[in-house]
CSV table of C-alpha atoms in Angstrom, one decimal:
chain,number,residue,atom,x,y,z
K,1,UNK,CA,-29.3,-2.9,17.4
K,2,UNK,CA,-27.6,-2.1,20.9
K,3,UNK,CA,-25.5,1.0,21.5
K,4,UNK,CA,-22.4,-0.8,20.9
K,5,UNK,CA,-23.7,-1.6,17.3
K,6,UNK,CA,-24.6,1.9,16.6
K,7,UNK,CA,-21.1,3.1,18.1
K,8,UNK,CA,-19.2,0.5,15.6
K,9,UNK,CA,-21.1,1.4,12.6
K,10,UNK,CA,-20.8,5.4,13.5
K,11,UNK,CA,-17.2,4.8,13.4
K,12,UNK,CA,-16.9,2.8,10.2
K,13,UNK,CA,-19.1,5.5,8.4
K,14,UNK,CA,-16.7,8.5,9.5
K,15,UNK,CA,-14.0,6.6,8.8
K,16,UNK,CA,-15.0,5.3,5.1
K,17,UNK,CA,-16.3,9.3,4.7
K,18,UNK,CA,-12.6,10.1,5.4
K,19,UNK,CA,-11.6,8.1,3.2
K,20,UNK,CA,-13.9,9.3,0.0
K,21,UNK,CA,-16.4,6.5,-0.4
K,22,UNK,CA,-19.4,8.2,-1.7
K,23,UNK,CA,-22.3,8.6,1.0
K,24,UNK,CA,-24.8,6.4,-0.7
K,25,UNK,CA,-22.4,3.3,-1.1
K,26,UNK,CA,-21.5,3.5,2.9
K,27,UNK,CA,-25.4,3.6,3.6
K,28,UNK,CA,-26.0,1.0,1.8
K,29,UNK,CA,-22.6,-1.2,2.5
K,30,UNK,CA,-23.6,-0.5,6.8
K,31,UNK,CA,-27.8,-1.8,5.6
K,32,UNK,CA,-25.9,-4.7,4.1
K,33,UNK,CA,-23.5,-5.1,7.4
K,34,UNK,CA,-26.5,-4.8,10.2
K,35,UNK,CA,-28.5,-7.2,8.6
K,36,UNK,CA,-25.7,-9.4,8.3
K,37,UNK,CA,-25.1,-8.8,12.1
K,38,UNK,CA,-29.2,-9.3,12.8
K,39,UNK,CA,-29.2,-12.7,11.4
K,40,UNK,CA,-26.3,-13.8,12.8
K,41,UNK,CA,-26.5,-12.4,16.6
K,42,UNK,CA,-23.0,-11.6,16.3
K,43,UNK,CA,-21.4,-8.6,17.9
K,44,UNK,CA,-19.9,-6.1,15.2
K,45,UNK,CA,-16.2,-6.3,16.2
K,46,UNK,CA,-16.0,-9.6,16.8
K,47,UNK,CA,-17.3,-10.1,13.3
K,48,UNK,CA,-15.8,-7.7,11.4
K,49,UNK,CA,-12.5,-6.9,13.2
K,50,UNK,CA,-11.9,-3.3,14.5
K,51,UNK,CA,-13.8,-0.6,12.6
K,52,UNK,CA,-11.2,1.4,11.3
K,53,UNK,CA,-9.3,-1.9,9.7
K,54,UNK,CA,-12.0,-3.0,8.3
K,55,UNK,CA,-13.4,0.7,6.5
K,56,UNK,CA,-9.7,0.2,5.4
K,57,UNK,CA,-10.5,-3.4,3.8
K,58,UNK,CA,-13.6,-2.5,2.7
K,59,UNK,CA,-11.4,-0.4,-0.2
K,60,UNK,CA,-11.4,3.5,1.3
K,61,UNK,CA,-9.2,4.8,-1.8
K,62,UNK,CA,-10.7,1.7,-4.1
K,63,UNK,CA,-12.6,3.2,-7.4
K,64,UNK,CA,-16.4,1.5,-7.2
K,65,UNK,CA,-17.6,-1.1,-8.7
K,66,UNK,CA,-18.2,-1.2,-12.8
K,67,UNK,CA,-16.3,2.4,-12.2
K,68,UNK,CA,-12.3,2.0,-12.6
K,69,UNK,CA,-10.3,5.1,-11.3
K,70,UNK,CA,-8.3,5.0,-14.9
K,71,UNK,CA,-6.8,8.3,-13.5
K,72,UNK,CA,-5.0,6.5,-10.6
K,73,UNK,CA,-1.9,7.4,-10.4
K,74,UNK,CA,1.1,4.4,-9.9
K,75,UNK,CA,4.4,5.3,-9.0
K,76,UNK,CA,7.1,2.3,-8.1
K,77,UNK,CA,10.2,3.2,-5.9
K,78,UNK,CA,13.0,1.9,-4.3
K,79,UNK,CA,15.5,2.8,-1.3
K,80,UNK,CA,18.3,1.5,0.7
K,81,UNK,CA,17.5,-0.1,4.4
K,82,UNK,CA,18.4,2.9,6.2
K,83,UNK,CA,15.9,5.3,4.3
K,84,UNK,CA,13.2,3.3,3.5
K,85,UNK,CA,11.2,4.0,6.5
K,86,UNK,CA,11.7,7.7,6.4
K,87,UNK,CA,10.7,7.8,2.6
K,88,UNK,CA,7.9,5.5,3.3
K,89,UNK,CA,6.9,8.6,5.9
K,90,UNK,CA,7.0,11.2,3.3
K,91,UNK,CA,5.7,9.3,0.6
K,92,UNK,CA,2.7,8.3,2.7
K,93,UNK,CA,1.7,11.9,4.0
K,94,UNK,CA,1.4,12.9,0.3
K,95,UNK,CA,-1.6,9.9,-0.1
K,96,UNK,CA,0.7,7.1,-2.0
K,97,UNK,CA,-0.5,4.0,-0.7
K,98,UNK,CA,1.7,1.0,-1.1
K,99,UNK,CA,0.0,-1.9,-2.7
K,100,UNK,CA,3.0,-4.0,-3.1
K,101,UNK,CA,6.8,-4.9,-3.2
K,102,UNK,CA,8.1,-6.2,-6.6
K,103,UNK,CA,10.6,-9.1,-6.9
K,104,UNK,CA,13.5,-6.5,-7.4
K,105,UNK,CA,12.2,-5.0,-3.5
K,106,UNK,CA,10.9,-1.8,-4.8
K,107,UNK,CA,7.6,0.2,-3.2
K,108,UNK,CA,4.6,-0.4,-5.9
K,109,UNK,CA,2.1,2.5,-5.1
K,110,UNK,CA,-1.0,3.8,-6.1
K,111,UNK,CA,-2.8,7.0,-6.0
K,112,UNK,CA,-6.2,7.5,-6.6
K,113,UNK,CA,-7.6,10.7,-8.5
K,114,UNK,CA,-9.7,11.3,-5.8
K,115,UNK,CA,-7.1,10.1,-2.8
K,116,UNK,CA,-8.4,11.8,0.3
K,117,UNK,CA,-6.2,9.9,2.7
K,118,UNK,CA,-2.7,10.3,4.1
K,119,UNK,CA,-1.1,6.3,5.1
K,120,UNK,CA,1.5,5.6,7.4
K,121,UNK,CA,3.8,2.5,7.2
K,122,UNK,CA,6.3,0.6,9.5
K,123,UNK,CA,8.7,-2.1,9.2
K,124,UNK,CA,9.6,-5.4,11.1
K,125,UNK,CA,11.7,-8.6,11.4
K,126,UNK,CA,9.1,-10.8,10.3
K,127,UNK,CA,10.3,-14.6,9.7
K,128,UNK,CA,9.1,-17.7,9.9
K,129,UNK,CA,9.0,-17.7,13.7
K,130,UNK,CA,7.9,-14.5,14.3
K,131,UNK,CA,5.0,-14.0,11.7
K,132,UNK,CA,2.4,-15.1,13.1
K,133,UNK,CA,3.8,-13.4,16.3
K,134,UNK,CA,3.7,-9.8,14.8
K,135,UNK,CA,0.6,-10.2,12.3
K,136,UNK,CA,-1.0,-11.1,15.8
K,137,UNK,CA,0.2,-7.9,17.4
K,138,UNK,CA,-0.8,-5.7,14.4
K,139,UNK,CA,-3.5,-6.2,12.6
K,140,UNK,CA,-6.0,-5.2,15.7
K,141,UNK,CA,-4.4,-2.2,15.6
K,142,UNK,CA,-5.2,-1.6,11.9
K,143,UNK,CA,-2.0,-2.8,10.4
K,144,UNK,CA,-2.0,-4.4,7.1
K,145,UNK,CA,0.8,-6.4,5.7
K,146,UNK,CA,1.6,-4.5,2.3
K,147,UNK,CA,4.8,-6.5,1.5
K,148,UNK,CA,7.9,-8.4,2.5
K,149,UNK,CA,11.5,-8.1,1.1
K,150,UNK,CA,14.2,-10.4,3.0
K,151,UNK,CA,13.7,-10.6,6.7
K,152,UNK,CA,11.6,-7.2,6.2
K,153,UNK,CA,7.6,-7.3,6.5
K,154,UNK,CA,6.0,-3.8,5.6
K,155,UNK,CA,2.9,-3.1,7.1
K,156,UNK,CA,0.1,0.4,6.2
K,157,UNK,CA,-2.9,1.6,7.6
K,158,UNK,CA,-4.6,5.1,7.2
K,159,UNK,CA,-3.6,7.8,9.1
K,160,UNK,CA,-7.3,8.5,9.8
K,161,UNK,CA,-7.2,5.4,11.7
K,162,UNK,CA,-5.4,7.2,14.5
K,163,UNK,CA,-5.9,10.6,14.0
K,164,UNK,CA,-9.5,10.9,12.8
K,165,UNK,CA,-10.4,13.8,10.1
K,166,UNK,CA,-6.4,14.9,10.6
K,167,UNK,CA,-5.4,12.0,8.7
K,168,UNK,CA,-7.0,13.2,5.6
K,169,UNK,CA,-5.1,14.6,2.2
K,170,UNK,CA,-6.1,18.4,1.4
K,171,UNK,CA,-4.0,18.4,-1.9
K,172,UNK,CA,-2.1,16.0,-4.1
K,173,UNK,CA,1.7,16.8,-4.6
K,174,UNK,CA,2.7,16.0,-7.9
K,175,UNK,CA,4.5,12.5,-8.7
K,176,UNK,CA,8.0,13.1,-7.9
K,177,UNK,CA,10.7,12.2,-10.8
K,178,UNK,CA,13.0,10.4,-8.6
K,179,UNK,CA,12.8,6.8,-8.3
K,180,UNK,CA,15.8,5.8,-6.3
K,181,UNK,CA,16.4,7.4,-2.2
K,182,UNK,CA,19.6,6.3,-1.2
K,183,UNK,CA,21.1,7.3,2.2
K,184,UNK,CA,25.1,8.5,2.6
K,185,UNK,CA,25.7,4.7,4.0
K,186,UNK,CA,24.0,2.7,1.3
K,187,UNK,CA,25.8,5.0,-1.3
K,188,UNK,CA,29.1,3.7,0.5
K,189,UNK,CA,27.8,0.5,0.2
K,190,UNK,CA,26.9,0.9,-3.3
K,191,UNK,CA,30.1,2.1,-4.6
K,192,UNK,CA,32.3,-0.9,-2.3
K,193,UNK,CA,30.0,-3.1,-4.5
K,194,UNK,CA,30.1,-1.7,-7.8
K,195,UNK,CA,33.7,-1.0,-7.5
K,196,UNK,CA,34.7,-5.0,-6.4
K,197,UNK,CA,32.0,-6.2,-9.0
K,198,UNK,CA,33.6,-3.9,-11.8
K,199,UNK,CA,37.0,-5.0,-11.1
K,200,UNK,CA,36.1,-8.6,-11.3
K,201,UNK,CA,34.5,-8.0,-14.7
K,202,UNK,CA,37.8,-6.1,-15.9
K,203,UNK,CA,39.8,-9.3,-15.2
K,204,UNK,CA,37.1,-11.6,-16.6
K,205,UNK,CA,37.3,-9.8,-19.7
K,206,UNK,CA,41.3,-9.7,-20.1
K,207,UNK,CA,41.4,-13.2,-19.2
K,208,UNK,CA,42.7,-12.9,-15.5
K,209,UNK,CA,39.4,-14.1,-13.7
K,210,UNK,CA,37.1,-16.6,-15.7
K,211,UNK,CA,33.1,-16.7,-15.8
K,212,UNK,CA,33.2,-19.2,-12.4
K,213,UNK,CA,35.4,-16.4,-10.4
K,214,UNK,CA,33.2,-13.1,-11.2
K,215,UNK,CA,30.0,-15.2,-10.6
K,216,UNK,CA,32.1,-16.1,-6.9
K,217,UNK,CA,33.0,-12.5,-6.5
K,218,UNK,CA,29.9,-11.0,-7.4
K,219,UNK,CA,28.4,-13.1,-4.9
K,220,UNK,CA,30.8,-12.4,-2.4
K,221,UNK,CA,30.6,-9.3,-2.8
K,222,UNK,CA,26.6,-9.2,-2.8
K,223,UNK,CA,26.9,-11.1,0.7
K,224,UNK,CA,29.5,-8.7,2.3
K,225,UNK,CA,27.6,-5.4,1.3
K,226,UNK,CA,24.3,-6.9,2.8
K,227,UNK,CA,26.0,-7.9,6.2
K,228,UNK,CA,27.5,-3.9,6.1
K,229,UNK,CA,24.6,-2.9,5.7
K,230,UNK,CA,22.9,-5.4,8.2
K,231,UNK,CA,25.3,-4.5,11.3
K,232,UNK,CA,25.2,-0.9,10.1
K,233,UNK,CA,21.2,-0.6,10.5
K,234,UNK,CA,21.4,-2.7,13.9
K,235,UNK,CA,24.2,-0.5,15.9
K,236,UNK,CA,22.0,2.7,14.5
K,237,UNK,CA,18.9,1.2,15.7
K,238,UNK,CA,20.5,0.2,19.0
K,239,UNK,CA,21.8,4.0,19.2
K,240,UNK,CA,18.3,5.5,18.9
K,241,UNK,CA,16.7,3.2,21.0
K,242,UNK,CA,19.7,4.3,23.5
K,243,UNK,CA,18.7,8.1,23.1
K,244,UNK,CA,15.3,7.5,23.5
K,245,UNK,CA,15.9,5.5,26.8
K,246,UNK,CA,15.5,7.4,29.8
């Protein structure tokens, strides 16, 4: 194998060692990998993608085969737009890893027993015309699309990936007991909504407002709070990328 080789496969060893996959099954999952690579001629990166995205695919907190982790830990969340990154952040430094978004938008995670790695997680616009777009941007980089929620694509990757042995989990926090973050704007939002929703269902039930109307406020009511919310999170985001402008 040619330096390059032994470079790619040194640093898909630390890196699946960082993440807790026991010595003997990343000796023999890089035999497997070089042979593949000697009867192919291929070069490693071109084959496998970059090393650290692909120790991540290759399952870094996954349990081994025949041996389920039946002391993983799950733990499903939600927040409002304006948090969710921030929450993603903390949640993510404490070695919850986000396997997917449910249809009611909320963070399914998992934590292994034996988690060893911290994640971190960002958020983009990612529709029809700009998926391909982003996924193109990201994934070299180590990103992997977790879930998507409206216009919203959330994408993880190990920490270790950019900081090395750093990016590792000394101790597990305990689950925490909340599952709903809300920020000061979405609880504004929250209470606009559930205050035009609940006086909609007062007139429906004394007669004022039949079944058609509350179904058209309700909606309304749905739409106006996610525009708020919409132009709320794009004047902050236009402020921060202002302070951060030199």
């Amino acid at each position: 194998m040619t330096s390059e080789s032994d470079r790619y496969f040194t640093e898909l060893t630390d890196a699946l060692r960082t993440a807790g996959v026991p010595d003997e099954q990343i000796a023999a999952t890089v035999e497997d990998l070089r042979g593949h690579l000697t009867e192919t001629g291929a070069h490693p990166e071109e084959e496998f993608g970059p090393a650290a995205a692909f120790a991540a695919q290759l399952g870094g907190l996954a349990p081994r085969p025949a041996e389920p982790d039946e002391q993983a830990e799950s733990w499903t969340w939600t927040a409002d737009i304006f948090n969710d990154r921030r929450m993603l952040a903390v949640h993510g430094d404490q070695g919850w890893e986000v396997e997917s978004l449910d249809s009611l938008g909320r963070f399914v995670c998992r934590r292994s027993a034996t988690a060893t790695l911290r994640w971190e997680y960002r958020r983009e616009i990612i529709g029809a015309r700009r998926r391909a777009k982003v996924l193109a941007e990201l994934e070299p980089e180590g990103w992997e699309l977790c879930g998507e929620w409206l216009a919203y694509g959330y994408f993880k990757r190990p920490r270790a990936a950019t900081t090395g042995p750093a990016g590792a989990l000394e101790a597990r926090p305990a689950a925490p007991l909340r599952w709903l973050f809300l920020s000061r704007r979405g609880k504004v939002a929250l209470a606009v909504w559930a205050v035009l929703v609940g006086g909609a269902m007062a007139g429906c039930f004394m007669g004022t407002l039949g079944t058609g109307g509350l179904a058209i406020t309700i909606a309304l009511a749905s739409m106006f709070s996610a525009l708020f919310t919409s132009q709320l999170e794009t004047t902050k985001g236009r402020v921060d990328q202002g302070r951060t402008t030199p």
